[in-house]
Coordinates of C-alpha atoms in Angstrom, one line a residue:
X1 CA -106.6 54.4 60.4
X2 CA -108.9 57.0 59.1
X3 CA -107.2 59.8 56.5
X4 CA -107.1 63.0 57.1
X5 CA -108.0 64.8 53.9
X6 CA -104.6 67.3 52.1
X7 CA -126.4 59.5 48.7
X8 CA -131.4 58.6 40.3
X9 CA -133.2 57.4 43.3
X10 CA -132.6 59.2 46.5
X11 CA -131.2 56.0 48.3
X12 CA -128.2 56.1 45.1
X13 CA -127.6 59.6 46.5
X14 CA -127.8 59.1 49.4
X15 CA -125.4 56.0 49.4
X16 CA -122.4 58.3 47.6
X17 CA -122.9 62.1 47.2
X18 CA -119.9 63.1 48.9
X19 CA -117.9 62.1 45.3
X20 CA -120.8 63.7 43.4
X21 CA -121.1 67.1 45.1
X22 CA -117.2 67.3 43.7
X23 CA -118.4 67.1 40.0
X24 CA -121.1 69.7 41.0
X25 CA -119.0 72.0 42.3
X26 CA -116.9 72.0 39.4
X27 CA -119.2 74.2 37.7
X28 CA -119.9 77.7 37.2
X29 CA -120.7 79.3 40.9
X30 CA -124.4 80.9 40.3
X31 CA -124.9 84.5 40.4
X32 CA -127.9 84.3 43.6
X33 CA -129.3 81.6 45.4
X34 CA -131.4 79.4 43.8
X35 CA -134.7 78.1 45.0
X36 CA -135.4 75.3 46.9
X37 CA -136.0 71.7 45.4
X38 CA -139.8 70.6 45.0
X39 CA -141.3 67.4 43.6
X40 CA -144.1 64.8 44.4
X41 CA -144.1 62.9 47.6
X42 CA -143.8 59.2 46.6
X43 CA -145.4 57.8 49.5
X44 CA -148.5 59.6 49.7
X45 CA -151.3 56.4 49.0
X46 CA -148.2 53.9 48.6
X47 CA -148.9 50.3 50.5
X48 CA -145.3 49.7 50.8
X49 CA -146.6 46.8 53.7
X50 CA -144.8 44.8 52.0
X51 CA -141.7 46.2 50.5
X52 CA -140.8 46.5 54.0
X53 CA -141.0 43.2 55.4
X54 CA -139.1 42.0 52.5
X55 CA -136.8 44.7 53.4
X56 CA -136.8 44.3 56.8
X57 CA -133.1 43.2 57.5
X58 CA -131.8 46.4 55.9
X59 CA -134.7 48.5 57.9
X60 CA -133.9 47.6 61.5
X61 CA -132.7 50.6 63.5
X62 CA -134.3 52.9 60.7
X63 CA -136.1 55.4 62.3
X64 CA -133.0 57.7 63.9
X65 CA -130.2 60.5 62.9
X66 CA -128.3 60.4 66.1
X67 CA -126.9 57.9 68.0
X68 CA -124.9 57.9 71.5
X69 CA -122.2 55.0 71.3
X70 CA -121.2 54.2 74.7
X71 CA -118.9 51.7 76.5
X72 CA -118.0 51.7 80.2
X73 CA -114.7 54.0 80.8
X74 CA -115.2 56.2 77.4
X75 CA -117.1 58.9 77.1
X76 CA -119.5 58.6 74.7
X77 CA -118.9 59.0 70.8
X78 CA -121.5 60.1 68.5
X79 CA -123.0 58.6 65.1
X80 CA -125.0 60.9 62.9
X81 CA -126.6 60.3 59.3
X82 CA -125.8 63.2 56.9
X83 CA -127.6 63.2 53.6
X84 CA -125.6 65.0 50.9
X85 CA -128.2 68.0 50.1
X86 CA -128.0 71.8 50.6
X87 CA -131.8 71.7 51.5
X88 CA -132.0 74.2 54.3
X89 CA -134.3 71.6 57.0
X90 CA -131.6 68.9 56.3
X91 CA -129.0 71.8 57.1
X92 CA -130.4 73.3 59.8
X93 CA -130.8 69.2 61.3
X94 CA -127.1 69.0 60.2
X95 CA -126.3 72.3 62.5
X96 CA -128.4 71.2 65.9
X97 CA -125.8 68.0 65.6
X98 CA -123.0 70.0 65.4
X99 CA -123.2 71.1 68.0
X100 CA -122.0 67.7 69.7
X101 CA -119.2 67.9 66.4
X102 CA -118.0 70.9 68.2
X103 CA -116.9 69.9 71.4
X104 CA -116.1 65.8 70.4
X105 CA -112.4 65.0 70.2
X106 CA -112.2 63.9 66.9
X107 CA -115.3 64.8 64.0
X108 CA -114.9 61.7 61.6
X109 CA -116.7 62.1 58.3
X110 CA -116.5 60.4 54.5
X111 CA -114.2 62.6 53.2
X112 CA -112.9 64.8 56.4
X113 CA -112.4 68.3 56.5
X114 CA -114.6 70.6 54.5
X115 CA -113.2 71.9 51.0
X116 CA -113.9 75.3 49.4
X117 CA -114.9 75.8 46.4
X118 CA -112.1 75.9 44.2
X119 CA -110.9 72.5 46.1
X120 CA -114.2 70.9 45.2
X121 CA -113.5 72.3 41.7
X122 CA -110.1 70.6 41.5
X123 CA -111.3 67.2 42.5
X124 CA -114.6 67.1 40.4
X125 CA -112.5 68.0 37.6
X126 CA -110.5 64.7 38.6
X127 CA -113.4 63.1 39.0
X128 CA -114.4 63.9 35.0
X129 CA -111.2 63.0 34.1
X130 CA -111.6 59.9 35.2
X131 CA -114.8 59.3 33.4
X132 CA -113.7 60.2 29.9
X133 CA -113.0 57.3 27.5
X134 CA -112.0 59.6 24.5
X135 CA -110.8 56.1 22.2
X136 CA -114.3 53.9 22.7
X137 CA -118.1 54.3 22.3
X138 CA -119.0 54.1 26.4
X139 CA -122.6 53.2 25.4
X140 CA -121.8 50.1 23.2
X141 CA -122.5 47.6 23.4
X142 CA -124.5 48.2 27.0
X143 CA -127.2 50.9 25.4
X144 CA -128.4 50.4 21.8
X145 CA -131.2 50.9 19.6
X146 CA -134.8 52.7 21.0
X147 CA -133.0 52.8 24.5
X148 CA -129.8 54.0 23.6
X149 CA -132.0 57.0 21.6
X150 CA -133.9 57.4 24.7
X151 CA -131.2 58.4 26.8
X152 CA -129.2 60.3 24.4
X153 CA -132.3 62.4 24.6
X154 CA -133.0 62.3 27.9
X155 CA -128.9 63.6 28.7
X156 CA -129.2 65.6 26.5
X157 CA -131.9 67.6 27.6
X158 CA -129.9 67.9 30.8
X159 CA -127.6 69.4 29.1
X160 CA -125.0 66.0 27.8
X161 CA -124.4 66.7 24.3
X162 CA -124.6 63.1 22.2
X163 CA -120.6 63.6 21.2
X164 CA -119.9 64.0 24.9
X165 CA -122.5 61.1 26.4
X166 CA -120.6 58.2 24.1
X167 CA -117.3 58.8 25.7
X168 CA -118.3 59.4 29.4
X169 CA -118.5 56.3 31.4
X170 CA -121.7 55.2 31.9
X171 CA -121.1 54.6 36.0
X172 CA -120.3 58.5 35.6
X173 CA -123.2 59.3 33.8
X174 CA -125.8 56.8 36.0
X175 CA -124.6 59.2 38.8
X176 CA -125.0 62.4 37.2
X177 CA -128.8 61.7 36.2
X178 CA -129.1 61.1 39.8
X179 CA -128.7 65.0 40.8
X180 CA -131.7 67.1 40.1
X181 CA -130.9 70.3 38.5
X182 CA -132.5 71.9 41.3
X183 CA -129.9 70.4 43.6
X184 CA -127.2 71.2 41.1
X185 CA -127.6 74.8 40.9
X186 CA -127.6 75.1 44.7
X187 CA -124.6 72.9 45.1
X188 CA -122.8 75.3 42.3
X189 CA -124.0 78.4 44.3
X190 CA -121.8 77.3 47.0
X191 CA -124.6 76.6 49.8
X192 CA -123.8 74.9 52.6
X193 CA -124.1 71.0 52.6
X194 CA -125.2 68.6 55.4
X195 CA -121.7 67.5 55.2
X196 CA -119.7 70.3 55.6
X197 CA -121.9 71.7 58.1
X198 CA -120.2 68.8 60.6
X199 CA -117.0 69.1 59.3
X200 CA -117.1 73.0 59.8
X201 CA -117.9 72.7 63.0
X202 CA -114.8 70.7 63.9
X203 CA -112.5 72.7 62.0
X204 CA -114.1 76.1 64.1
X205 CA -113.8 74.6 67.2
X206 CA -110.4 73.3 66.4
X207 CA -111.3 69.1 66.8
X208 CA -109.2 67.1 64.8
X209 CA -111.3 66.4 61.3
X210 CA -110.8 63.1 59.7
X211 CA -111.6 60.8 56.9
X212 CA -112.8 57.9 56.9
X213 CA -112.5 57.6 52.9
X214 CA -110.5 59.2 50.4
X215 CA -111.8 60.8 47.2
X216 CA -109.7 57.9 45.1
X217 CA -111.7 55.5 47.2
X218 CA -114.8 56.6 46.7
X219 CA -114.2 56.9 42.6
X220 CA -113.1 53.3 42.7
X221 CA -116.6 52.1 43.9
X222 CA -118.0 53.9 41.4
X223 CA -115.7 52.9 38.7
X224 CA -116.9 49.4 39.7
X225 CA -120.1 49.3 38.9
X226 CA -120.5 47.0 35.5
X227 CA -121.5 49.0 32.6
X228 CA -124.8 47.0 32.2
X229 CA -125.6 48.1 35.7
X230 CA -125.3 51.5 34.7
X231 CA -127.1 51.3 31.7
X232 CA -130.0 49.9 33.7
X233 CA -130.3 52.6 35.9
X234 CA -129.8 55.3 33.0
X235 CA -132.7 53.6 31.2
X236 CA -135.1 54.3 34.1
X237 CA -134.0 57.9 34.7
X238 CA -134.7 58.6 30.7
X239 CA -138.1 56.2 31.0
X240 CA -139.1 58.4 34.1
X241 CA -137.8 61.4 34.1
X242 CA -139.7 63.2 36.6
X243 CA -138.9 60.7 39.5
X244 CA -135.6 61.7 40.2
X245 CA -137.0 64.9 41.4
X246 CA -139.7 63.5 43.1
X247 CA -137.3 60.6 45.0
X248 CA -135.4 63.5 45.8
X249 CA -138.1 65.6 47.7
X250 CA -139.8 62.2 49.3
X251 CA -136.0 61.7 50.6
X252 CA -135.7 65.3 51.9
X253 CA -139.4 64.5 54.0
X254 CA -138.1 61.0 55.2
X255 CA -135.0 62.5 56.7
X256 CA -136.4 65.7 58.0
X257 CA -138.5 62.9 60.0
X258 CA -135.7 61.1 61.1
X259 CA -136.1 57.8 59.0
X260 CA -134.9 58.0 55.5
X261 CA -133.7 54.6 55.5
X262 CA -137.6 54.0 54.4
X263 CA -136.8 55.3 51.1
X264 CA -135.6 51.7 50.6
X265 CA -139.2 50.1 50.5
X266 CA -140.5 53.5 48.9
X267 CA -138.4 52.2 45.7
X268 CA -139.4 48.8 46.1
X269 CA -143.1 49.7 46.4
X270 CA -143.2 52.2 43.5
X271 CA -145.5 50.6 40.6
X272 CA -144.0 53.3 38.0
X273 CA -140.9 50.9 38.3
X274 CA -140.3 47.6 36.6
X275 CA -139.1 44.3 38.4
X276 CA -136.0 44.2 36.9
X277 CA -135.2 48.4 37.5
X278 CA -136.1 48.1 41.0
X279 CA -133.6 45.0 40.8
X280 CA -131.0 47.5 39.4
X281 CA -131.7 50.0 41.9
X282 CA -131.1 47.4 45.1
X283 CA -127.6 45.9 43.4
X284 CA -126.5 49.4 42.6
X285 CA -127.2 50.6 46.3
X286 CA -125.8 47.7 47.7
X287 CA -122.6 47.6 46.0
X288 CA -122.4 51.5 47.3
X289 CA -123.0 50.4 50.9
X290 CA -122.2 47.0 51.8
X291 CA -118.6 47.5 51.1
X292 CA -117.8 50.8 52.6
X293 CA -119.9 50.0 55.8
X294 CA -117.4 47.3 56.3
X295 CA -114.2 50.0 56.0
X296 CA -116.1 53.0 57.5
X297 CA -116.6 51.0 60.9
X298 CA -112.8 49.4 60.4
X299 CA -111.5 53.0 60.2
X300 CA -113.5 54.3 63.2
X301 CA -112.8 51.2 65.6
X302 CA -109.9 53.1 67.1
X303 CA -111.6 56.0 67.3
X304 CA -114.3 54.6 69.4
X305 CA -112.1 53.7 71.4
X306 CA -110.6 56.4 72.8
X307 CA -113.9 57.7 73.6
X308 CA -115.1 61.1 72.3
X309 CA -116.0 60.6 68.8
X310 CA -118.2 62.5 66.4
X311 CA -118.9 60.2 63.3
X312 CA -120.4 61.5 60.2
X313 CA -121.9 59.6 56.9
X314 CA -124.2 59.1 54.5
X315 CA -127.6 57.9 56.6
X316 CA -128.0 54.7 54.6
X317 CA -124.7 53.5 56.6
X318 CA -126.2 53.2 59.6
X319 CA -129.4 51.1 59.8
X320 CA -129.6 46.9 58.9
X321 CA -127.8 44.3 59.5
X322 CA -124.6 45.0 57.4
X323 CA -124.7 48.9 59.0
X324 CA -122.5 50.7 61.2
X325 CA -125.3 50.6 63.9
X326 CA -125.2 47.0 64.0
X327 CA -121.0 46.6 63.5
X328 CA -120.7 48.8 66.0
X329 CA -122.4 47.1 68.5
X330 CA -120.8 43.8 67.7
X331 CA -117.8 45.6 68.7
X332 CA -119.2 45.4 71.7
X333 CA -120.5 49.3 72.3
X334 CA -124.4 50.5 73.4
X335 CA -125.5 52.3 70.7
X336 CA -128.9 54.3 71.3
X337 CA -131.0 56.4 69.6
X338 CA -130.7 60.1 70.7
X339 CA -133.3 61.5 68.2

């Protein structure tokens, strides 16, 4: 049953923010709002053709945000893809759907209710605690020579110290890279997030908020991923520093147009990227979805049931084969693009 609580590339955040918006928030609040993220759109002249045929069992039902889930008998639920980002088009998206949050019967997201400041604090804090290996060298034997140097420089100049770098846990550290600063700073000025937007709105309107994940959950995906993974994906973001931003603002586009689910054949299309660091991309993203599509839609079966649902995650979730779109609807509901 869902818990109530006491997504480098844009897909990766995309995938699992919720966890990493904790270790932002654990910072320093900013003093005034910071500006809004900027960087290059990726597609503009891409032929990604064929990215997303190869793609295309993790692209159907890819263009949508909303979705009506309906079954004779119920009324309808609600399915809505969040992206974990303070940008204020992806909010103000995030507040037109609340508006269905607020009168549901139950608002469903990853992590349930929304959390204040110092609660985010608390668990990011957790969440670096969990990260710190303060008896081994994380990087060996995973990142050595010219491409261990290259990221040491490359965290450091985002501020990572080398004496702090070899004891955080490189899963911990792949995710970090994946935050622009831009994004950072806003998170830490306590802007609103897609996220909390929905949960907000249930708590206002007094509609039971739940989980569909816990924090410890979400850490233990992470944890998971195998150090050579990691190192692979830390190895592109020091190679190519500026594409995080720019994956970033070509995600921000793609949702704001209802289909960031394309970011998927964006990555696979990019030439800046190397065979086997597109490769690490795709296992990383998979291991973050595949998994938790398979709980997500366990934990919301009941809810569906009764009717009256509003559920809320990351928008990579829903579309393909393996996504809640398609579990759903072997559960045997409708389940039909609103917009």
């Amino acid at each position: 049953m869902p818990s109530p609580r006491p997504k480098r590339n844009a897909s990766r955040r995309v995938a699992l923010a919720s966890v990493l918006s904790l270790l932002l928030a654990a910072s320093a609040v900013a003093d005034e709002e910071p500006p809004a993220c900027s960087g290059r759109d990726l597609t503009r002249g891409l032929d990604d053709a064929a990215a997303r045929a190869a793609r295309a069992d993790e692209l159907t039902d890819a263009q949508g945000l909303l979705w009506r889930v309906s079954r004779d008998g119920l009324a309808p639920s609600y399915l809505f893809g969040t992206i974990h980002s303070t940008d204020d088009e992806a909010v103000a998206i995030a507040r037109r759907a609340s508006e269905l949050a607020a009168k549901a019967q139950v608002v469903a997201t990853e992590l349930g209710a929304p959390m204040d400041l110092a609660e985010k604090s608390a668990l990011g804090a957790k969440l670096f605690a969990s990260a710190i290996d303060r008896e081994d060298d994380t990087f060996a034997p995973a990142l050595a020579g010219a491409e261990g140097a290259m990221v040491e420089a490359y965290l450091a100049g985002r501020g990572v110290p080398k004496e702090l770098a070899h004891h955080l846990r490189l899963w911990f550290l792949a995710l970090s890279a994946a935050e622009p600063p831009c994004e950072a700073a806003r998170a830490q000025a306590g802007l609103p997030e897609v996220d909390d937007v929905i949960a907000r709105a249930g708590v206002d309107a007094k509609v039971p908020v739940v989980g569909l994940e816990s924090v410890d959950e979400q850490m233990s995906v992470l944890a998971a991923a195998p150090p050579p993974l990691a190192a692979a994906l830390l190895e592109t973001s020091a190679r190519l520093p500026s594409l995080d931003g720019d994956s970033y603002a070509t995600m921000l586009r793609l949702y704001a147009e209802s289909r960031p689910a394309e970011m998927i054949a964006v990555v696979d299309a990019l030439p800046e990227l190397r065979p086997d660091e597109r490769a690490a991309e795709h296992s990383f993203d998979q291991m973050l979805l595949v998994g938790r599509n398979e709980t997500m839609a366990s934990r919301a079966a009941p809810l569906l049931a009764k009717g009256g649902a509003f559920i809320a995650v990351g928008a990579l979730h829903l579309p393909g084969k393996d996504g809640l779109i398609a579990r759903f609807r072997a559960m045997g509901y409708g389940v039909d693009k609103v917009w």
